[in-house]
Amino acid sequence: MPSPAPFPLAATATALAALLTLTGCTPDKTRDGRDTDTTASPATAGSALRAVAALDVKGRAPKTGYARSRFGSAWADTDGNGCDTRDDILRRDLRATVFRGGDCVVVSGTLARDPYTGEAIRYTRGRSKVDIDHVVALSDAWQKGAGRWPARKRIALANDPLNLIAVDASANRRKSDGDAATWLPAYRPYRCTYVAHQVAVKKKYGLWVTGAEKDAMVRVLNSCPQERLPGGGSPTQAPARFSAK
């Protein structure tokens, strides 16, 4: 009896593809499980990755004229709730908080998981290891558009909860005024959220990014293309009662 004719090659490939689909396997894996397909996932609507594309790209302007005072007095109560901005953020980000004389002045609490290091940090007023960081540093903002702003917009940026986070003081000092191209949190699980907040702040206030900064943002967000662009925060103009030098 003659041997059966060889199964057509095209049919073999089709059958294999169907089998892989049914079993949930994909052919783009090496034997040790690493992906061989490096194509980035498409950005979804409302994602931080999609928002990066809308940011203007320019060179960094000189730091000439920058001073912290150009963004108003530190931790101004721009939302008028009777508490300064620093205590507002401590109250938002700490757990087991203890207050002095009401519900404004935070005297102790715990940063359960520091976004920059992943460690738990105890906060005690007066000898704190916790800083309130500007996710987009004020001097970075100054060199990427804020130097041209009216004072009330700079004050708004400095006190906007969208741009503020309680973090480990040592990590914050290491960051200094770095952007995404020069500094990222050591705690990798937070990097997508961190960069998404930078994108959100720069989009909200119309700040530009450098080419290297945009590339760094895209590299991080390519690993989490569905990371949502954060929203909210305060208005982009502080009330008229506030002023800056």
PDB file of C-alpha atoms in Angstrom:
ATOM      1  CA  MET A   1       0.000   0.000   0.000  1.00  0.00           C
ATOM      2  CA  PRO A   2       1.521   3.366  -0.973  1.00  0.00           C
ATOM      3  CA  SER A   3       2.603   5.792   1.796  1.00  0.00           C
ATOM      4  CA  PRO A   4       0.244   8.712   2.380  1.00  0.00           C
ATOM      5  CA  ALA A   5       1.199  11.962   0.700  1.00  0.00           C
ATOM      6  CA  PRO A   6       3.098  14.425   2.958  1.00  0.00           C
ATOM      7  CA  PHE A   7       0.820  16.861   4.819  1.00  0.00           C
ATOM      8  CA  PRO A   8       0.987  20.223   2.980  1.00  0.00           C
ATOM      9  CA  LEU A   9       3.347  22.741   4.614  1.00  0.00           C
ATOM     10  CA  ALA A  10       0.737  25.501   4.693  1.00  0.00           C
ATOM     11  CA  ALA A  11      -1.714  23.214   6.421  1.00  0.00           C
ATOM     12  CA  THR A  12       0.936  22.271   8.970  1.00  0.00           C
ATOM     13  CA  ALA A  13       1.618  25.911   9.789  1.00  0.00           C
ATOM     14  CA  THR A  14      -2.100  26.613  10.085  1.00  0.00           C
ATOM     15  CA  ALA A  15      -2.606  23.673  12.406  1.00  0.00           C
ATOM     16  CA  LEU A  16       0.322  24.743  14.580  1.00  0.00           C
ATOM     17  CA  ALA A  17      -0.989  28.279  14.857  1.00  0.00           C
ATOM     18  CA  ALA A  18      -4.411  26.987  15.866  1.00  0.00           C
ATOM     19  CA  LEU A  19      -2.880  24.695  18.482  1.00  0.00           C
ATOM     20  CA  LEU A  20      -0.834  27.560  19.959  1.00  0.00           C
ATOM     21  CA  THR A  21      -3.943  29.721  20.146  1.00  0.00           C
ATOM     22  CA  LEU A  22      -5.924  27.036  21.906  1.00  0.00           C
ATOM     23  CA  THR A  23      -3.206  26.312  24.435  1.00  0.00           C
ATOM     24  CA  GLY A  24      -2.400  29.960  25.109  1.00  0.00           C
ATOM     25  CA  CYS A  25       1.194  29.516  23.937  1.00  0.00           C
ATOM     26  CA  THR A  26       2.961  31.965  21.670  1.00  0.00           C
ATOM     27  CA  PRO A  27       5.903  31.302  19.382  1.00  0.00           C
ATOM     28  CA  ASP A  28       7.742  34.467  20.382  1.00  0.00           C
ATOM     29  CA  LYS A  29       9.328  33.015  23.513  1.00  0.00           C
ATOM     30  CA  THR A  30      12.813  31.647  23.904  1.00  0.00           C
ATOM     31  CA  ARG A  31      13.321  28.395  25.780  1.00  0.00           C
ATOM     32  CA  ASP A  32      14.066  30.228  28.992  1.00  0.00           C
ATOM     33  CA  GLY A  33      10.801  32.179  28.733  1.00  0.00           C
ATOM     34  CA  ARG A  34      12.135  35.541  27.566  1.00  0.00           C
ATOM     35  CA  ASP A  35      10.188  37.518  25.005  1.00  0.00           C
ATOM     36  CA  THR A  36      11.771  37.742  21.586  1.00  0.00           C
ATOM     37  CA  ASP A  37       9.211  40.264  20.350  1.00  0.00           C
ATOM     38  CA  THR A  38      10.351  43.710  21.546  1.00  0.00           C
ATOM     39  CA  THR A  39       7.578  45.656  19.797  1.00  0.00           C
ATOM     40  CA  ALA A  40       5.997  48.077  22.263  1.00  0.00           C
ATOM     41  CA  SER A  41       2.324  47.610  23.074  1.00  0.00           C
ATOM     42  CA  PRO A  42       0.112  50.319  21.572  1.00  0.00           C
ATOM     43  CA  ALA A  43      -0.831  53.204  23.839  1.00  0.00           C
ATOM     44  CA  THR A  44      -4.451  53.175  24.935  1.00  0.00           C
ATOM     45  CA  ALA A  45      -6.786  56.166  25.083  1.00  0.00           C
ATOM     46  CA  GLY A  46      -6.319  58.113  28.311  1.00  0.00           C
ATOM     47  CA  SER A  47      -2.932  56.550  28.983  1.00  0.00           C
ATOM     48  CA  ALA A  48       0.190  58.403  30.051  1.00  0.00           C
ATOM     49  CA  LEU A  49       2.061  56.887  27.106  1.00  0.00           C
ATOM     50  CA  ARG A  50      -0.330  58.469  24.638  1.00  0.00           C
ATOM     51  CA  ALA A  51      -0.114  61.823  26.443  1.00  0.00           C
ATOM     52  CA  VAL A  52       3.690  61.915  26.081  1.00  0.00           C
ATOM     53  CA  ALA A  53       3.294  62.420  22.347  1.00  0.00           C
ATOM     54  CA  ALA A  54       1.496  65.730  22.944  1.00  0.00           C
ATOM     55  CA  LEU A  55       4.321  67.276  24.992  1.00  0.00           C
ATOM     56  CA  ASP A  56       6.454  69.907  23.257  1.00  0.00           C
ATOM     57  CA  VAL A  57      10.135  69.037  22.886  1.00  0.00           C
ATOM     58  CA  LYS A  58      12.698  71.819  23.302  1.00  0.00           C
ATOM     59  CA  GLY A  59      16.115  72.359  24.797  1.00  0.00           C
ATOM     60  CA  ARG A  60      16.575  73.193  28.456  1.00  0.00           C
ATOM     61  CA  ALA A  61      16.551  76.966  29.039  1.00  0.00           C
ATOM     62  CA  PRO A  62      19.142  78.589  31.335  1.00  0.00           C
ATOM     63  CA  LYS A  63      18.535  78.459  35.070  1.00  0.00           C
ATOM     64  CA  THR A  64      19.214  82.188  35.251  1.00  0.00           C
ATOM     65  CA  GLY A  65      16.853  83.950  37.657  1.00  0.00           C
ATOM     66  CA  TYR A  66      15.613  80.834  39.388  1.00  0.00           C
ATOM     67  CA  ALA A  67      14.970  80.956  43.126  1.00  0.00           C
ATOM     68  CA  ARG A  68      12.528  79.030  45.293  1.00  0.00           C
ATOM     69  CA  SER A  69      10.901  82.339  46.194  1.00  0.00           C
ATOM     70  CA  ARG A  70       9.826  82.782  42.554  1.00  0.00           C
ATOM     71  CA  PHE A  71       7.231  80.078  43.312  1.00  0.00           C
ATOM     72  CA  GLY A  72       5.898  81.881  46.392  1.00  0.00           C
ATOM     73  CA  SER A  73       6.344  81.152  50.068  1.00  0.00           C
ATOM     74  CA  ALA A  74       6.810  77.482  50.843  1.00  0.00           C
ATOM     75  CA  TRP A  75       3.643  75.437  51.348  1.00  0.00           C
ATOM     76  CA  ALA A  76       1.125  78.234  50.903  1.00  0.00           C
ATOM     77  CA  ASP A  77      -2.481  77.359  51.729  1.00  0.00           C
ATOM     78  CA  THR A  78      -3.716  77.946  48.185  1.00  0.00           C
ATOM     79  CA  ASP A  79      -6.841  75.795  48.614  1.00  0.00           C
ATOM     80  CA  GLY A  80      -7.969  77.861  51.619  1.00  0.00           C
ATOM     81  CA  ASN A  81      -8.666  74.901  53.908  1.00  0.00           C
ATOM     82  CA  GLY A  82      -6.722  76.418  56.809  1.00  0.00           C
ATOM     83  CA  CYS A  83      -3.842  73.919  56.560  1.00  0.00           C
ATOM     84  CA  ASP A  84      -0.562  74.496  54.761  1.00  0.00           C
ATOM     85  CA  THR A  85       0.163  72.367  51.700  1.00  0.00           C
ATOM     86  CA  ARG A  86       2.871  70.301  53.405  1.00  0.00           C
ATOM     87  CA  ASP A  87       0.484  69.123  56.111  1.00  0.00           C
ATOM     88  CA  ASP A  88      -2.182  68.450  53.481  1.00  0.00           C
ATOM     89  CA  ILE A  89       0.164  66.016  51.716  1.00  0.00           C
ATOM     90  CA  LEU A  90       1.338  64.403  54.952  1.00  0.00           C
ATOM     91  CA  ARG A  91      -2.281  63.831  55.932  1.00  0.00           C
ATOM     92  CA  ARG A  92      -3.004  62.324  52.500  1.00  0.00           C
ATOM     93  CA  ASP A  93       0.052  60.042  52.236  1.00  0.00           C
ATOM     94  CA  LEU A  94       0.777  58.931  55.810  1.00  0.00           C
ATOM     95  CA  ARG A  95      -1.054  56.315  57.810  1.00  0.00           C
ATOM     96  CA  ALA A  96      -1.824  56.266  61.557  1.00  0.00           C
ATOM     97  CA  THR A  97      -1.388  60.038  61.680  1.00  0.00           C
ATOM     98  CA  VAL A  98      -1.411  61.984  64.930  1.00  0.00           C
ATOM     99  CA  PHE A  99      -2.306  65.684  64.908  1.00  0.00           C
ATOM    100  CA  ARG A 100      -1.632  68.627  67.179  1.00  0.00           C
ATOM    101  CA  GLY A 101      -4.485  70.934  68.092  1.00  0.00           C
ATOM    102  CA  GLY A 102      -6.985  69.785  65.496  1.00  0.00           C
ATOM    103  CA  ASP A 103      -6.635  68.000  62.169  1.00  0.00           C
ATOM    104  CA  CYS A 104      -4.042  70.159  60.398  1.00  0.00           C
ATOM    105  CA  VAL A 105      -0.608  69.872  61.971  1.00  0.00           C
ATOM    106  CA  VAL A 106       0.688  66.318  61.533  1.00  0.00           C
ATOM    107  CA  VAL A 107       3.100  65.414  64.331  1.00  0.00           C
ATOM    108  CA  SER A 108       3.630  61.739  63.515  1.00  0.00           C
ATOM    109  CA  GLY A 109       2.619  58.954  61.190  1.00  0.00           C
ATOM    110  CA  THR A 110       3.979  56.255  58.931  1.00  0.00           C
ATOM    111  CA  LEU A 111       4.768  56.261  55.253  1.00  0.00           C
ATOM    112  CA  ALA A 112       3.741  52.640  54.810  1.00  0.00           C
ATOM    113  CA  ARG A 113       5.617  52.177  51.548  1.00  0.00           C
ATOM    114  CA  ASP A 114       7.902  54.934  50.364  1.00  0.00           C
ATOM    115  CA  PRO A 115       7.362  55.347  46.608  1.00  0.00           C
ATOM    116  CA  TYR A 116      11.065  55.909  45.947  1.00  0.00           C
ATOM    117  CA  THR A 117      12.589  53.081  48.009  1.00  0.00           C
ATOM    118  CA  GLY A 118       9.709  50.727  48.805  1.00  0.00           C
ATOM    119  CA  GLU A 119      10.526  50.912  52.527  1.00  0.00           C
ATOM    120  CA  ALA A 120       8.301  51.855  55.462  1.00  0.00           C
ATOM    121  CA  ILE A 121       9.354  55.139  57.103  1.00  0.00           C
ATOM    122  CA  ARG A 122       8.242  56.600  60.412  1.00  0.00           C
ATOM    123  CA  TYR A 123       7.489  60.320  60.355  1.00  0.00           C
ATOM    124  CA  THR A 124       8.094  62.452  63.453  1.00  0.00           C
ATOM    125  CA  ARG A 125       7.750  66.203  63.158  1.00  0.00           C
ATOM    126  CA  GLY A 126      11.004  68.064  63.842  1.00  0.00           C
ATOM    127  CA  ARG A 127      13.273  65.116  63.056  1.00  0.00           C
ATOM    128  CA  SER A 128      11.608  63.798  59.955  1.00  0.00           C
ATOM    129  CA  LYS A 129      13.050  61.386  57.439  1.00  0.00           C
ATOM    130  CA  VAL A 130      10.147  62.228  55.141  1.00  0.00           C
ATOM    131  CA  ASP A 131      10.206  65.020  52.547  1.00  0.00           C
ATOM    132  CA  ILE A 132       7.426  66.385  50.379  1.00  0.00           C
ATOM    133  CA  ASP A 133       8.818  66.149  46.861  1.00  0.00           C
ATOM    134  CA  HIS A 134       7.797  68.088  43.775  1.00  0.00           C
ATOM    135  CA  VAL A 135       7.469  65.292  41.218  1.00  0.00           C
ATOM    136  CA  VAL A 136       8.373  67.856  38.576  1.00  0.00           C
ATOM    137  CA  ALA A 137      11.115  69.788  40.345  1.00  0.00           C
ATOM    138  CA  LEU A 138      10.577  73.537  40.469  1.00  0.00           C
ATOM    139  CA  SER A 139      13.957  74.366  38.959  1.00  0.00           C
ATOM    140  CA  ASP A 140      13.294  71.850  36.174  1.00  0.00           C
ATOM    141  CA  ALA A 141       9.959  73.549  35.553  1.00  0.00           C
ATOM    142  CA  TRP A 142      11.685  76.947  35.548  1.00  0.00           C
ATOM    143  CA  GLN A 143      13.978  75.825  32.731  1.00  0.00           C
ATOM    144  CA  LYS A 144      11.114  74.319  30.723  1.00  0.00           C
ATOM    145  CA  GLY A 145       8.594  77.120  30.617  1.00  0.00           C
ATOM    146  CA  ALA A 146       7.822  78.317  34.147  1.00  0.00           C
ATOM    147  CA  GLY A 147      10.415  81.089  33.962  1.00  0.00           C
ATOM    148  CA  ARG A 148       8.011  82.907  31.629  1.00  0.00           C
ATOM    149  CA  TRP A 149       4.886  82.441  33.706  1.00  0.00           C
ATOM    150  CA  PRO A 150       2.968  84.918  35.858  1.00  0.00           C
ATOM    151  CA  ALA A 151       3.629  84.460  39.574  1.00  0.00           C
ATOM    152  CA  ARG A 152       0.227  82.965  40.378  1.00  0.00           C
ATOM    153  CA  LYS A 153       0.761  80.089  37.955  1.00  0.00           C
ATOM    154  CA  ARG A 154       4.157  79.294  39.510  1.00  0.00           C
ATOM    155  CA  ILE A 155       2.583  79.346  42.988  1.00  0.00           C
ATOM    156  CA  ALA A 156      -0.132  76.979  41.775  1.00  0.00           C
ATOM    157  CA  LEU A 157       2.447  74.490  40.463  1.00  0.00           C
ATOM    158  CA  ALA A 158       4.432  74.567  43.705  1.00  0.00           C
ATOM    159  CA  ASN A 159       1.339  73.699  45.763  1.00  0.00           C
ATOM    160  CA  ASP A 160      -0.594  71.433  43.414  1.00  0.00           C
ATOM    161  CA  PRO A 161      -1.280  68.026  45.051  1.00  0.00           C
ATOM    162  CA  LEU A 162      -0.897  66.431  41.616  1.00  0.00           C
ATOM    163  CA  ASN A 163       2.775  67.432  41.737  1.00  0.00           C
ATOM    164  CA  LEU A 164       3.451  66.563  45.391  1.00  0.00           C
ATOM    165  CA  ILE A 165       4.247  63.315  47.193  1.00  0.00           C
ATOM    166  CA  ALA A 166       5.635  62.259  50.568  1.00  0.00           C
ATOM    167  CA  VAL A 167       8.908  60.362  50.087  1.00  0.00           C
ATOM    168  CA  ASP A 168      12.118  59.247  51.739  1.00  0.00           C
ATOM    169  CA  ALA A 169      14.218  62.357  52.414  1.00  0.00           C
ATOM    170  CA  SER A 170      17.525  60.791  51.326  1.00  0.00           C
ATOM    171  CA  ALA A 171      16.086  59.625  48.003  1.00  0.00           C
ATOM    172  CA  ASN A 172      14.598  63.064  47.440  1.00  0.00           C
ATOM    173  CA  ARG A 173      17.993  64.723  47.979  1.00  0.00           C
ATOM    174  CA  ARG A 174      19.579  62.319  45.494  1.00  0.00           C
ATOM    175  CA  LYS A 175      16.930  63.201  42.934  1.00  0.00           C
ATOM    176  CA  SER A 176      17.575  66.931  43.383  1.00  0.00           C
ATOM    177  CA  ASP A 177      16.094  68.656  40.304  1.00  0.00           C
ATOM    178  CA  GLY A 178      16.506  65.680  37.972  1.00  0.00           C
ATOM    179  CA  ASP A 179      14.029  64.843  35.240  1.00  0.00           C
ATOM    180  CA  ALA A 180      13.151  61.375  33.934  1.00  0.00           C
ATOM    181  CA  ALA A 181      16.330  61.271  31.831  1.00  0.00           C
ATOM    182  CA  THR A 182      18.618  61.703  34.850  1.00  0.00           C
ATOM    183  CA  TRP A 183      16.739  60.134  37.781  1.00  0.00           C
ATOM    184  CA  LEU A 184      14.117  57.464  38.404  1.00  0.00           C
ATOM    185  CA  PRO A 185      12.996  55.883  41.696  1.00  0.00           C
ATOM    186  CA  ALA A 186      15.093  52.928  42.816  1.00  0.00           C
ATOM    187  CA  TYR A 187      11.818  51.162  43.655  1.00  0.00           C
ATOM    188  CA  ARG A 188      10.953  49.883  40.181  1.00  0.00           C
ATOM    189  CA  PRO A 189       7.255  49.068  40.786  1.00  0.00           C
ATOM    190  CA  TYR A 190       6.608  52.793  41.231  1.00  0.00           C
ATOM    191  CA  ARG A 191       8.368  54.015  38.081  1.00  0.00           C
ATOM    192  CA  CYS A 192       5.332  53.878  35.804  1.00  0.00           C
ATOM    193  CA  THR A 193       3.210  55.851  38.278  1.00  0.00           C
ATOM    194  CA  TYR A 194       6.034  58.334  38.858  1.00  0.00           C
ATOM    195  CA  VAL A 195       6.584  59.052  35.171  1.00  0.00           C
ATOM    196  CA  ALA A 196       2.831  59.188  34.544  1.00  0.00           C
ATOM    197  CA  HIS A 197       2.565  61.948  37.177  1.00  0.00           C
ATOM    198  CA  GLN A 198       5.407  63.876  35.530  1.00  0.00           C
ATOM    199  CA  VAL A 199       3.643  63.645  32.181  1.00  0.00           C
ATOM    200  CA  ALA A 200       0.356  64.745  33.761  1.00  0.00           C
ATOM    201  CA  VAL A 201       1.928  67.787  35.431  1.00  0.00           C
ATOM    202  CA  LYS A 202       3.799  68.855  32.305  1.00  0.00           C
ATOM    203  CA  LYS A 203       0.680  68.458  30.180  1.00  0.00           C
ATOM    204  CA  LYS A 204      -1.546  70.304  32.675  1.00  0.00           C
ATOM    205  CA  TYR A 205       0.801  73.289  32.972  1.00  0.00           C
ATOM    206  CA  GLY A 206       2.135  73.356  29.408  1.00  0.00           C
ATOM    207  CA  LEU A 207       5.739  72.590  30.341  1.00  0.00           C
ATOM    208  CA  TRP A 208       8.001  71.177  27.673  1.00  0.00           C
ATOM    209  CA  VAL A 209      10.423  68.240  27.820  1.00  0.00           C
ATOM    210  CA  THR A 210      13.869  67.689  26.364  1.00  0.00           C
ATOM    211  CA  GLY A 211      14.425  65.009  23.748  1.00  0.00           C
ATOM    212  CA  ALA A 212      16.311  62.812  26.209  1.00  0.00           C
ATOM    213  CA  GLU A 213      13.586  63.277  28.804  1.00  0.00           C
ATOM    214  CA  LYS A 214      10.831  62.282  26.388  1.00  0.00           C
ATOM    215  CA  ASP A 215      12.796  59.206  25.317  1.00  0.00           C
ATOM    216  CA  ALA A 216      13.180  58.182  28.972  1.00  0.00           C
ATOM    217  CA  MET A 217       9.460  58.685  29.629  1.00  0.00           C
ATOM    218  CA  VAL A 218       8.554  56.538  26.625  1.00  0.00           C
ATOM    219  CA  ARG A 219      10.985  53.784  27.667  1.00  0.00           C
ATOM    220  CA  VAL A 220       9.379  53.542  31.104  1.00  0.00           C
ATOM    221  CA  LEU A 221       5.782  53.785  29.902  1.00  0.00           C
ATOM    222  CA  ASN A 222       6.315  51.237  27.120  1.00  0.00           C
ATOM    223  CA  SER A 223       6.456  48.662  29.911  1.00  0.00           C
ATOM    224  CA  CYS A 224       2.997  49.749  31.141  1.00  0.00           C
ATOM    225  CA  PRO A 225       1.134  51.138  28.098  1.00  0.00           C
ATOM    226  CA  GLN A 226      -2.188  51.110  29.935  1.00  0.00           C
ATOM    227  CA  GLU A 227      -0.938  53.257  32.849  1.00  0.00           C
ATOM    228  CA  ARG A 228      -3.585  55.947  33.184  1.00  0.00           C
ATOM    229  CA  LEU A 229      -2.747  59.629  33.013  1.00  0.00           C
ATOM    230  CA  PRO A 230      -3.495  61.035  36.492  1.00  0.00           C
ATOM    231  CA  GLY A 231      -5.830  63.976  36.786  1.00  0.00           C
ATOM    232  CA  GLY A 232      -7.145  66.326  39.410  1.00  0.00           C
ATOM    233  CA  GLY A 233      -5.163  68.593  41.655  1.00  0.00           C
ATOM    234  CA  SER A 234      -5.691  72.306  42.061  1.00  0.00           C
ATOM    235  CA  PRO A 235      -6.364  75.057  39.472  1.00  0.00           C
ATOM    236  CA  THR A 236      -3.378  76.292  37.467  1.00  0.00           C
ATOM    237  CA  GLN A 237      -3.707  79.801  38.940  1.00  0.00           C
ATOM    238  CA  ALA A 238      -3.372  80.502  42.656  1.00  0.00           C
ATOM    239  CA  PRO A 239      -5.921  82.912  44.197  1.00  0.00           C
ATOM    240  CA  ALA A 240      -5.189  86.611  43.743  1.00  0.00           C
ATOM    241  CA  ARG A 241      -4.197  87.024  47.412  1.00  0.00           C
ATOM    242  CA  PHE A 242      -0.922  85.163  46.734  1.00  0.00           C
ATOM    243  CA  SER A 243       2.176  86.704  45.237  1.00  0.00           C
ATOM    244  CA  ALA A 244       5.803  85.830  44.553  1.00  0.00           C
ATOM    245  CA  LYS A 245       8.978  87.771  43.947  1.00  0.00           C
TER     246      LYS A 245
END
